[in-house]
Coordinates of C-alpha atoms (C1' of nucleotides) in Angstrom, one line a residue:
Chain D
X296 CA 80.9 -3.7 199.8
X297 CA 79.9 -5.0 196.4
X298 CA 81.4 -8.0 196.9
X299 CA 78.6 -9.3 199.2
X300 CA 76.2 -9.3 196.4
X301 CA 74.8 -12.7 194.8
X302 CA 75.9 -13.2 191.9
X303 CA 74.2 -16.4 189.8
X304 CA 74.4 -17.5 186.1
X305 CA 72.3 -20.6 185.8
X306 CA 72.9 -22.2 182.8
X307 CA 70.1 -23.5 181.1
X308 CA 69.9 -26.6 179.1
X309 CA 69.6 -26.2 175.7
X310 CA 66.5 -25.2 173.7
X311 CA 64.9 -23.7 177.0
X312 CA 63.5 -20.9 176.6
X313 CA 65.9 -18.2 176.5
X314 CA 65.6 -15.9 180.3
X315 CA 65.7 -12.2 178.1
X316 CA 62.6 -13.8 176.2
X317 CA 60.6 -13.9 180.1
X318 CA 62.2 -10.7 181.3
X319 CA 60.1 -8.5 183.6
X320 CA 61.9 -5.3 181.9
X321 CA 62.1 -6.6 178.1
X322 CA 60.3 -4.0 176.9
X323 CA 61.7 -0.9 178.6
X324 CA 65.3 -1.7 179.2
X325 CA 68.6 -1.0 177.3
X326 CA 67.7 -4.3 174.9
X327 CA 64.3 -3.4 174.0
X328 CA 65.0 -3.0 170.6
X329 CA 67.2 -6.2 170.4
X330 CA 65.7 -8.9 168.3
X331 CA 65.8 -12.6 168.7
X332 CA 70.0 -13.1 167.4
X333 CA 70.9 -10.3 169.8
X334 CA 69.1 -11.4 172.2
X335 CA 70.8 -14.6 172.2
X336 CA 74.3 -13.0 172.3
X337 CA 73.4 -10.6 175.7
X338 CA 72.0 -13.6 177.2
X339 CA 75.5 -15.5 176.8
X340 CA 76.9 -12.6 178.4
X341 CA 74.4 -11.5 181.2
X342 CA 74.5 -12.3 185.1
X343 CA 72.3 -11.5 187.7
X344 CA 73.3 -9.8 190.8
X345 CA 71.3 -9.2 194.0
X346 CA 71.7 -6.0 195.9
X347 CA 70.0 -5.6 199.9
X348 CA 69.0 -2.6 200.8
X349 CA 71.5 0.1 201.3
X350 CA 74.2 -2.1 199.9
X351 CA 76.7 0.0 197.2
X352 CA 76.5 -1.2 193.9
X353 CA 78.8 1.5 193.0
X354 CA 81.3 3.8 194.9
X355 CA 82.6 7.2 193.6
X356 CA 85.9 7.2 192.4
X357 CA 86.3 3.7 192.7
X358 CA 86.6 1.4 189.5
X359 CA 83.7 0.5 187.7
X360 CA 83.6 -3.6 187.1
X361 CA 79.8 -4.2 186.0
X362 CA 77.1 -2.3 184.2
X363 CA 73.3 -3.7 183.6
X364 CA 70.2 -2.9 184.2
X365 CA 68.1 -2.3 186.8
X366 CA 65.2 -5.4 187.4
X367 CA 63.6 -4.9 190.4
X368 CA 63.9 -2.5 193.2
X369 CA 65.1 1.1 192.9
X370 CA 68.9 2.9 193.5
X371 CA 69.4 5.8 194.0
X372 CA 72.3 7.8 193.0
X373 CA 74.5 10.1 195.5
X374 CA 77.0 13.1 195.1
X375 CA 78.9 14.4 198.1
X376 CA 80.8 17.3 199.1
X377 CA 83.5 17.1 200.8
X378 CA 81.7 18.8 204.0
X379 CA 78.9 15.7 204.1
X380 CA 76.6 18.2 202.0
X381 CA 74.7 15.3 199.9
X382 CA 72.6 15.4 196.7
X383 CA 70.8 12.3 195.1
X384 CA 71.3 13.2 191.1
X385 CA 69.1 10.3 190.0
X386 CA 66.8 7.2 190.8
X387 CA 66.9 4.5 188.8
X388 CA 63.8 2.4 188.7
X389 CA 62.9 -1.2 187.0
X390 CA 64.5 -0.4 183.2
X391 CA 66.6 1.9 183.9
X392 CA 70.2 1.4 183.1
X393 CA 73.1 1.5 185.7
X394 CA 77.3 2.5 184.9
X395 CA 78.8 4.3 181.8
X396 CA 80.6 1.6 179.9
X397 CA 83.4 3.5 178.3
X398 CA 84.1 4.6 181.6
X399 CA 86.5 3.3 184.2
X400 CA 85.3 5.3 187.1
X401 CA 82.1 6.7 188.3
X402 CA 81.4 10.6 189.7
X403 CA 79.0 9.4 192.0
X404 CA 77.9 6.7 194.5
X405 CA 74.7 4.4 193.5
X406 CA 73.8 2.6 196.4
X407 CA 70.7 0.1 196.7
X408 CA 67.8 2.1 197.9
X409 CA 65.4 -1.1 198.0
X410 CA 66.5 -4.9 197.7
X411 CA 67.4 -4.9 193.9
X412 CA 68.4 -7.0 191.3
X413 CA 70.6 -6.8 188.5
X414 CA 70.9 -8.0 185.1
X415 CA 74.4 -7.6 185.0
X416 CA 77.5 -7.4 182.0
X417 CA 80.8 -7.2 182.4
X418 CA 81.5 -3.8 181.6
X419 CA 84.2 -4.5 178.7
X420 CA 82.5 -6.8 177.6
X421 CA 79.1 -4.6 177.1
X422 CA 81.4 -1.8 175.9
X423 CA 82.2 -4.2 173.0
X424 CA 78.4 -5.5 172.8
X425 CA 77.3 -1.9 172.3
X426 CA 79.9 -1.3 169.5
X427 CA 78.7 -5.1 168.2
X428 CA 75.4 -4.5 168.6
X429 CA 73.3 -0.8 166.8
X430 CA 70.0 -1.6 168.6
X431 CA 71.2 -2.0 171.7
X432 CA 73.8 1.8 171.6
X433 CA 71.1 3.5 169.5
X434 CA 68.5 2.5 172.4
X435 CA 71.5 3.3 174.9
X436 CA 71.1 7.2 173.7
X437 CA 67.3 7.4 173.6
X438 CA 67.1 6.0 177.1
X439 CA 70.1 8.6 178.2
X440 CA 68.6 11.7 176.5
X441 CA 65.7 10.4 178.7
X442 CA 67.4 10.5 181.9
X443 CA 69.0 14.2 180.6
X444 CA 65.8 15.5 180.4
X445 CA 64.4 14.0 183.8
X446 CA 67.6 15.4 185.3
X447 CA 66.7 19.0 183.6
X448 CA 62.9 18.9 185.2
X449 CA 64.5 18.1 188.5
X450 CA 67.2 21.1 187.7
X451 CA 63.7 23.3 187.6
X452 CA 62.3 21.4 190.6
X453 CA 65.6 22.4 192.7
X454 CA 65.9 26.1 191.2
X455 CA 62.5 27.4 191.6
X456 CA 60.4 25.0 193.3
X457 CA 58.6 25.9 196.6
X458 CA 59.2 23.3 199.4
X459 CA 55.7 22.3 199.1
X460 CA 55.9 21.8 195.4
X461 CA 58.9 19.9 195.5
X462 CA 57.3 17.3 198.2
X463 CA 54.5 17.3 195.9
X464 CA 56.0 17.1 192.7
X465 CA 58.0 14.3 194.8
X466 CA 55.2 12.4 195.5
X467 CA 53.7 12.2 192.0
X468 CA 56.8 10.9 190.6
X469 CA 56.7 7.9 192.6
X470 CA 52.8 7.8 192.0
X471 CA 53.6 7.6 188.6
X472 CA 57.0 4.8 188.2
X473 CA 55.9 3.0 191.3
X474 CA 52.4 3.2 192.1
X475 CA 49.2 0.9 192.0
X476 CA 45.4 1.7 191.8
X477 CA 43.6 0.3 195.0
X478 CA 39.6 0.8 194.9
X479 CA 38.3 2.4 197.6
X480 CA 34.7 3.8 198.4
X481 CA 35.3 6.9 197.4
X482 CA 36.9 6.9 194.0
X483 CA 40.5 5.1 193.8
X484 CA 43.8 5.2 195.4
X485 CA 47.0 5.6 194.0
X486 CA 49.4 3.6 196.4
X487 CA 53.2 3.2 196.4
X488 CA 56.3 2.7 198.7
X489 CA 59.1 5.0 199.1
X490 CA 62.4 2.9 199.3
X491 CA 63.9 6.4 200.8
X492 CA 63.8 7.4 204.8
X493 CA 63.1 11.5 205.0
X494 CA 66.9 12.2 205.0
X495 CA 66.8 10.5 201.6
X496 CA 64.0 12.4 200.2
X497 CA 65.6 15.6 201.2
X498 CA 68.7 14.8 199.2
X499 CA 67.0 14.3 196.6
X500 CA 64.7 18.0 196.9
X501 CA 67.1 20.4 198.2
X502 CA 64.9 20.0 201.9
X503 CA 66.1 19.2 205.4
X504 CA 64.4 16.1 206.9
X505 CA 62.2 18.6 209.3
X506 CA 61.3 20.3 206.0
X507 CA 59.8 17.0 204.2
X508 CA 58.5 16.0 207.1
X509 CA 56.1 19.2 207.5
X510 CA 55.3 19.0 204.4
X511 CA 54.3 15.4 204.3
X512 CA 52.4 16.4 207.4
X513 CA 51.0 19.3 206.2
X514 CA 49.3 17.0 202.7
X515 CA 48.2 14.6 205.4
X516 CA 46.6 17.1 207.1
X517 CA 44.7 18.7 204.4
X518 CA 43.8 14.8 203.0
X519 CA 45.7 14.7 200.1
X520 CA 47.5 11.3 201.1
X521 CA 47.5 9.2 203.8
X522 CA 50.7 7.7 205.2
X523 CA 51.2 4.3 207.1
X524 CA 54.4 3.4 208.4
X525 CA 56.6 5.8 207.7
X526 CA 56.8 4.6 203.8
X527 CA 53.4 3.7 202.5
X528 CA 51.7 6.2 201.2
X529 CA 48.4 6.8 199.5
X530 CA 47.2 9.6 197.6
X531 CA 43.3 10.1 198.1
X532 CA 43.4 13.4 196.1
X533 CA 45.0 12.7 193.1
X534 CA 44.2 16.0 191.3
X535 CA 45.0 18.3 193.9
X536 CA 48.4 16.4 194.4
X537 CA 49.4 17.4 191.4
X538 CA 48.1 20.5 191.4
X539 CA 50.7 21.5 194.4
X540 CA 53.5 20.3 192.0
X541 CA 53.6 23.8 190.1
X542 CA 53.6 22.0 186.7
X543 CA 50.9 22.5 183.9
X544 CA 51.2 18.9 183.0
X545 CA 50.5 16.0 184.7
X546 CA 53.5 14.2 183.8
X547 CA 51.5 11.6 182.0
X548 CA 50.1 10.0 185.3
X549 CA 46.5 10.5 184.5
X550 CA 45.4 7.1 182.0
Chain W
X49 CA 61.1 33.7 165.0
X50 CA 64.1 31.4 163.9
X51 CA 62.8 32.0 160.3
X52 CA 65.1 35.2 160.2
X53 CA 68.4 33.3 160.6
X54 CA 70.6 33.1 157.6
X55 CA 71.6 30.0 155.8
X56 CA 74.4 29.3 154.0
X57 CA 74.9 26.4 151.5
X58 CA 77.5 27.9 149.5
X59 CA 78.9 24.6 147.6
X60 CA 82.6 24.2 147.4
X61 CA 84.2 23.6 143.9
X62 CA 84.9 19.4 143.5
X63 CA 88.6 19.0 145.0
X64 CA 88.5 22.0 147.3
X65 CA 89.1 20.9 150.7
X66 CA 86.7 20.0 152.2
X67 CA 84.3 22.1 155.1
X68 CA 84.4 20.0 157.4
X69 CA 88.1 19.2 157.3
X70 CA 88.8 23.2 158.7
X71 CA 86.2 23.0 161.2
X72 CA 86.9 24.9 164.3
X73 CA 85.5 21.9 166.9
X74 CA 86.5 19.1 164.5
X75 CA 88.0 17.6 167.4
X76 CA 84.9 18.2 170.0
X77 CA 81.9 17.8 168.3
X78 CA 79.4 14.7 167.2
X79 CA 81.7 14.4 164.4
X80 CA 84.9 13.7 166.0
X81 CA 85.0 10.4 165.6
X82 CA 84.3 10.5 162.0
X83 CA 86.7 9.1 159.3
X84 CA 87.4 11.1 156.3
X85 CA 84.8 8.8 154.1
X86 CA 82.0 9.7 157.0
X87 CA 83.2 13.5 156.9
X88 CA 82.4 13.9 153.3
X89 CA 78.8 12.5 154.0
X90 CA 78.3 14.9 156.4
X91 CA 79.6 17.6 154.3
X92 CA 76.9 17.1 151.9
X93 CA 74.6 17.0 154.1
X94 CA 75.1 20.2 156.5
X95 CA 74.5 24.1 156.2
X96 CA 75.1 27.0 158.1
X97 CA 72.9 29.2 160.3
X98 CA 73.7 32.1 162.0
X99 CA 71.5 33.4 165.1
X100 CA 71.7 37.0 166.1
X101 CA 72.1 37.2 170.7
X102 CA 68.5 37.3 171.6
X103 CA 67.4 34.8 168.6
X104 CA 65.4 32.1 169.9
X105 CA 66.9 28.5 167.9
X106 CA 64.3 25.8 169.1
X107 CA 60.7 26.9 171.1
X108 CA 59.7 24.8 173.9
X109 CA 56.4 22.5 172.4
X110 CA 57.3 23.6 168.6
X111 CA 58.2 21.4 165.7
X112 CA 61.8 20.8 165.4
X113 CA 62.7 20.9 162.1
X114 CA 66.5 21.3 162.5
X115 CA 69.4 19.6 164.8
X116 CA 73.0 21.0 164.7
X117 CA 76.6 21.7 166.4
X118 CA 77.7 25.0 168.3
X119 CA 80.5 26.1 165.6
X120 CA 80.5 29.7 168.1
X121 CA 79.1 31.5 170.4
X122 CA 76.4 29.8 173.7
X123 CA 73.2 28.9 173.9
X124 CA 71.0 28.5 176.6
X125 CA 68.3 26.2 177.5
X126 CA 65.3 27.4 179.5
X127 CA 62.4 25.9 181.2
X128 CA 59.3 28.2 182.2
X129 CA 56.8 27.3 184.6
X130 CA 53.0 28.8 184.0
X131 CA 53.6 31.5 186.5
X132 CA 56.6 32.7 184.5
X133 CA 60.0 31.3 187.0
X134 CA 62.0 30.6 184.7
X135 CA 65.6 27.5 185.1
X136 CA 68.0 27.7 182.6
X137 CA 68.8 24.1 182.4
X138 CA 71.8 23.7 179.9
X139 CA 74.1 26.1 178.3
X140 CA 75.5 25.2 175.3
X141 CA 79.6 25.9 174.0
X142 CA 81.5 25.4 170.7
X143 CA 81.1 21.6 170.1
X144 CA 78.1 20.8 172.0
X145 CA 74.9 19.7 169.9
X146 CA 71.3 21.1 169.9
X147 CA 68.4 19.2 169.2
X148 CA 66.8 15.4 169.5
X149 CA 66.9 13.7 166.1
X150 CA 64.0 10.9 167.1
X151 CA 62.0 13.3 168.4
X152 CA 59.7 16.1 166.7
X153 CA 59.4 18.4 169.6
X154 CA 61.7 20.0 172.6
X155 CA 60.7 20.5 175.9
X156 CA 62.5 23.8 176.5
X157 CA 63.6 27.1 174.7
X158 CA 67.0 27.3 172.3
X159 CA 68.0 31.3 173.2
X160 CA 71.2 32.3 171.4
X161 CA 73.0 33.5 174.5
X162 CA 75.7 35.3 171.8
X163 CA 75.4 35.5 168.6
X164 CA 75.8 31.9 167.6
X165 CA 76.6 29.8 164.6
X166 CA 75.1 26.3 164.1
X167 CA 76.4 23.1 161.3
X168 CA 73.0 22.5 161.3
X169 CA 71.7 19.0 159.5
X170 CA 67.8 18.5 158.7
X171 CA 66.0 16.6 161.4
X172 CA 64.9 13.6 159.8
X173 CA 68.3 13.3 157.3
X174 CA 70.4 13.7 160.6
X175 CA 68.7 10.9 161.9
X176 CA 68.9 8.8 159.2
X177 CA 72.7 9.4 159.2
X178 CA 72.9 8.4 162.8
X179 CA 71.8 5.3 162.2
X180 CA 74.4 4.6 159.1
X181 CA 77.1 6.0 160.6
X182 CA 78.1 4.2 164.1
X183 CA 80.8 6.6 164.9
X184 CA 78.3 9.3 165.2
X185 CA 76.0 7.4 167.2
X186 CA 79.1 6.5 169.4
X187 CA 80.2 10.1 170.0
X188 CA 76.9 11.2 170.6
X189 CA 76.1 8.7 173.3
X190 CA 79.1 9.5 175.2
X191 CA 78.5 13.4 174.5
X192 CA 75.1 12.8 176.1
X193 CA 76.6 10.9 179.2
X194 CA 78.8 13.9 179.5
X195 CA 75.8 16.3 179.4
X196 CA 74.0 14.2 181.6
X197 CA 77.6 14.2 184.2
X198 CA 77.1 17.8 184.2
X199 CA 73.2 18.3 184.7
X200 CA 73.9 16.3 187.8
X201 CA 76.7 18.4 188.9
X202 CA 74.3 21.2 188.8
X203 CA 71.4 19.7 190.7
X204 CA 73.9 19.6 193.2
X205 CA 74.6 23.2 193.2
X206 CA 71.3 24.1 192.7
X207 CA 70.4 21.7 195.7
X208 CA 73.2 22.2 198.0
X209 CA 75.3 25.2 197.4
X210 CA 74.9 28.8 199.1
X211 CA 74.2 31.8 197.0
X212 CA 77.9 32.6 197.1
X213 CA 79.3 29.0 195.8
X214 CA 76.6 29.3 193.3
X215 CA 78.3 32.3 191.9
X216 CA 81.6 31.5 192.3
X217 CA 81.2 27.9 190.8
X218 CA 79.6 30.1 187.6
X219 CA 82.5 32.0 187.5
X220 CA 85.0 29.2 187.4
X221 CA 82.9 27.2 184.9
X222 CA 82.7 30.2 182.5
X223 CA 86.8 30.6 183.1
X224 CA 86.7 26.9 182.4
X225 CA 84.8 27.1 179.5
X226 CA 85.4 30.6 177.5
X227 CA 88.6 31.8 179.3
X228 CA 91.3 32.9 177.9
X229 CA 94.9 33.8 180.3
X230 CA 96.2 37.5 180.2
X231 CA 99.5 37.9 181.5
X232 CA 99.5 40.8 184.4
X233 CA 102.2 42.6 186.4
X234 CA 101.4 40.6 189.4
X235 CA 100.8 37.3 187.8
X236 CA 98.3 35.5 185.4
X237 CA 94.8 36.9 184.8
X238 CA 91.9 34.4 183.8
X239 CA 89.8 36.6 181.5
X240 CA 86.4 36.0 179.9
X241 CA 82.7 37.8 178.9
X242 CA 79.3 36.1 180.4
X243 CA 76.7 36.3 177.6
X244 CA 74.2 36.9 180.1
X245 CA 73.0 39.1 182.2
X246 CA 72.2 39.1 185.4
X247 CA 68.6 38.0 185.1
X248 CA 69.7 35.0 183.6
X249 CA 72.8 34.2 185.8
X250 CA 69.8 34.1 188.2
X251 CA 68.1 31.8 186.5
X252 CA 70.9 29.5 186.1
X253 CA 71.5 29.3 189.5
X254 CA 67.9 29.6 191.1
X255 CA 68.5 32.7 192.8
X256 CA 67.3 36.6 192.0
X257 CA 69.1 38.9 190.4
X258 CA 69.5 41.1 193.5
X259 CA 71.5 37.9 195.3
X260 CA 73.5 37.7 191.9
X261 CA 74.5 41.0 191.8
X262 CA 75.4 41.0 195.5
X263 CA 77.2 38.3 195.5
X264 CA 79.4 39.5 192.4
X265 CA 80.3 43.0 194.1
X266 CA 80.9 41.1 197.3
X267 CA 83.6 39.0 195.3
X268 CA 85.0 42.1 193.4
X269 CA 85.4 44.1 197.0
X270 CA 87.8 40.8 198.0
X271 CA 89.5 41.4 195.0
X272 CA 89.1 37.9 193.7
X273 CA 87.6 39.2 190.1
X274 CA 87.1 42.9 188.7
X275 CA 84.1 43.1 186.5
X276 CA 83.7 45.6 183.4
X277 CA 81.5 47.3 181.4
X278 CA 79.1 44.5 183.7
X279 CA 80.1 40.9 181.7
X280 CA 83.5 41.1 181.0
X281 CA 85.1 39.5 183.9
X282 CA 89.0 38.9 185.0
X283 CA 89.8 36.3 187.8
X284 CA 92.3 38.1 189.8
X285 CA 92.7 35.1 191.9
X286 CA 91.8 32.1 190.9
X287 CA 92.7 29.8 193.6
X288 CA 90.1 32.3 196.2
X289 CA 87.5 31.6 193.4
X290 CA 88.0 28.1 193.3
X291 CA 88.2 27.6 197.0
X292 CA 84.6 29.8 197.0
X293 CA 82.8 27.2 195.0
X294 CA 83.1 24.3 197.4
X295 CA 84.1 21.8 195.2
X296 CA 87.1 19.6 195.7
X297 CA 88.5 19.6 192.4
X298 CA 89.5 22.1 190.5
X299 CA 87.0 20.9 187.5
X300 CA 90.1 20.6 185.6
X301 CA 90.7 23.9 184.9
X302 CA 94.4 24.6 186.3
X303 CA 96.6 23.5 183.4
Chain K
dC109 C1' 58.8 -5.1 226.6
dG110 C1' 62.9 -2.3 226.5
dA111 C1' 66.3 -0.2 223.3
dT112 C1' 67.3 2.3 219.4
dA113 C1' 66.4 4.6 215.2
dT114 C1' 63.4 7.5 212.7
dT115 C1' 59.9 10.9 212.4
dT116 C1' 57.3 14.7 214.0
dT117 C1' 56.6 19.0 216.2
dG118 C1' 57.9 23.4 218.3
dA119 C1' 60.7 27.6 218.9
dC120 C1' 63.8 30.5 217.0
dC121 C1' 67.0 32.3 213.5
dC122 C1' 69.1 33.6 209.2
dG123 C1' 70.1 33.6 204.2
dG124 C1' 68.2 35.0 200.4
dC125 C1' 63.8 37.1 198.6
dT126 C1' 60.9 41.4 198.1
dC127 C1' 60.2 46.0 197.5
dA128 C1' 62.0 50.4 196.6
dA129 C1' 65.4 53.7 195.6
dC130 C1' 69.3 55.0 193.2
dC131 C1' 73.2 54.7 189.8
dC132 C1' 75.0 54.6 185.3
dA133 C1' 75.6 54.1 180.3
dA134 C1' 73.5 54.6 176.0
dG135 C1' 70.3 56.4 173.2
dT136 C1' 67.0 60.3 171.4
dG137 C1' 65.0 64.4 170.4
dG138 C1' 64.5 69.4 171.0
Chain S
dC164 C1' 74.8 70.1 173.4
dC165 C1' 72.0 69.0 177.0
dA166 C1' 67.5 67.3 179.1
dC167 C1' 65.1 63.3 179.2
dT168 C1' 64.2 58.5 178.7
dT169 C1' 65.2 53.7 179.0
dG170 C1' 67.2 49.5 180.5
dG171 C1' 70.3 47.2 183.0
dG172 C1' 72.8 46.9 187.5
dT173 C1' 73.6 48.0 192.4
dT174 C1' 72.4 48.9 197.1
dG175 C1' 69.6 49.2 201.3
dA176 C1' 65.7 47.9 204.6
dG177 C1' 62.7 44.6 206.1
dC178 C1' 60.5 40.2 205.8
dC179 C1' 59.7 35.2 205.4
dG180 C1' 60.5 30.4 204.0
dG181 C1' 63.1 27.1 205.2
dG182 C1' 67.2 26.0 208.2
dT183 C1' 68.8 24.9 213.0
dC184 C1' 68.4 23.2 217.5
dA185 C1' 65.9 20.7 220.9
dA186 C1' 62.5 17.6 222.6
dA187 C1' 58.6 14.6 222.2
dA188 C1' 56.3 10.9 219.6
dT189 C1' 56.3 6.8 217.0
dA190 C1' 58.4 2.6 214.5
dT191 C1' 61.3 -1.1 214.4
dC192 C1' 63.6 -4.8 216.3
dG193 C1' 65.8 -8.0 219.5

DNA sequence: CGATATTTTGACCCGGCTCAACCCAAGTGG
DNA sequence: CCACTTGGGTTGAGCCGGGTCAAAATATCG
């Protein structure tokens, strides 16, 4: 449950510096537009919560009690029928924003995927904060048409996508939100973690586990990535990674 | 090209009631939260078009000089790969708004499904009244969440369903949506027209027209719909088509 | 090091795709 | 008025990508 989660609010003494001034997500989160004076006002209001991995931050259907955003660590959102069929509909990396504050209830479950932590608000009180506060709804919309159109890509990805494309196209996602250049001696290496075991990854593509894992296999084979324990992966051929994606663009991942 | 649509700006005398006032989704659109002082600036502001079935509103990587509200009719939203599959990623009904105001360009086709009718407002202006007037801004936030609650909904289908619960969760969304009840000898009749055709009911659901189709006469042969004149469809019994989607819920669509 | 969970691999199968023919309604022109 | 075309839509036959089931290999952890 929820309810195991850390939750802290150290006050600090006056004339410190502010902790939204030093936050890791300042400039991509929901207050990125906020200036100093509302700055000061989320701050009053914020707490941070710490998640472990595969702990629900969220359960479908259940009441909603918190919103915030997401600082570290990744979750990963989760619809399921009522024969165990399971989707994820969305990962939410550092930035990214978690509950709908109007909202009571959620459709879906959001369950830590890595250890996470959360700058968290009540969600009343954000509701009112948004209404209090035009930078911080009119940066609440930009970030959600965002997460609309990622969801639409994916809605391609799951339609017409070939298992191999979707593993790929996979892949250079988290290359892209999660991944570090490592030098190597032949040219550099794009390396990230997945937070996700194979029956994850499959939720998310439309794939059994046997599926992604062939697929996996088959990259490693050909020496598109390398993969060390289980998670780790690293992506020796960046160009023909995301040429097996099927897009035309490289998603921005190329500097 | 979306040059040929007609506009209308045909200014009403000072006194007369107002256009916005006798709007058909007054009560659904961005606008519904407006008061009658925010109502009269968007009055000024807006003007008709009208797109012909076929018409194409907004091209994928093309300036966007327009944003607007469904007044009638559907439109869809495609994405095309550079091999030519094609996902239809949204459809839009009476209500629902087309277009990003911060943003000069779209990433997908506009198609009027039907012939369609648009409040459209100038880009840029439309913007600038989002920002002045917060209960646009508000509605349109949670009109987005909604979208986005739906996109989801689909990458589960597209993920996780079978040709057959594709179809028949098409169905009841379109009986949902555009459904009107017919009374019948033997009981109430759930009648509505699909402004597609079967090419892009595949597309929708990332399956070929030939699976579409099949699926379709399968469901007529069981008597659960009768189709004529090939998009004019009548639920015969609702309850079979509902328990063919494999959902849960009923989506809210028994009254 | 043993125990358990996760991943990989292989063999086989089936749902949905491909390819091809056919149907049907709505033009179109002789 | 009818032959011909044209553009969906339907139906059938066969195939294949990815699912299913089973077993081996590898990680993780006490």
């Amino acid at each position: 449950m929820s309810n195991d989660a850390k939750s802290t609010r150290d006050d600090a003494p006056a004339g410190a510096p502010k902790r939204c001034a030093i936050c890791a997500v300042r400039e991509t989160s929901v207050c990125a537009l906020c200036d100093a004076k509302e700055l000061g006002e989320l701050d009053a209001a914020n707490f941070t919560r710490q998640f472990a991995a595969g702990q629900e931050i969220l359960g479908a259907g259940t009441p909603v009690a918190f919103v915030g955003s997401v600082i570290s660590g990744v979750v990963r959102l989760t619809r399921t029928m009522a024969d165990g069929r399971r989707q994820i509909v969305g990962l939410l990396f550092p930035g990214d924003f978690i509950g709908r504050a109007a909202l009571g209830v959620s459709d879906y479950d959001a369950v830590a995927a890595s250890d996470v932590t959360l700058c968290a608000f009540r969600r009343t009180q954000f509701e009112a904060l948004l209404r209090a506060t035009p930078h911080l709804e009119r940066r609440r919309l930009s970030m959600t048409l965002d997460e609309l159109d990622a969801a639409r890509e994916q809605l391609l990805l799951l339609g017409r996508k070939s298992a191999r494309e979707k593993v790929a196209s996979f892949l250079a996602l988290f290359a892209r939100r999660l991944g570090h250049d490592e030098e190597a001696d032949d040219g550099v290496t794009r390396v990230f973690e997945i937070p996700l075991n194979r029956d994850e990854i499959g939720d998310c593509l439309g794939l059994t586990i046997e599926t992604v894992s062939r697929q996996i296999s088959r990259l490693r084979r050909e020496a598109i990535i390398e993969v060390a324990r289980n998670r780790e992966f690293r992506v020796l051929d960046l160009q023909a990674l995301l040429e097996e994606t099927g897009d035309d663009s490289d998603g921005g991942i190329l500097s």
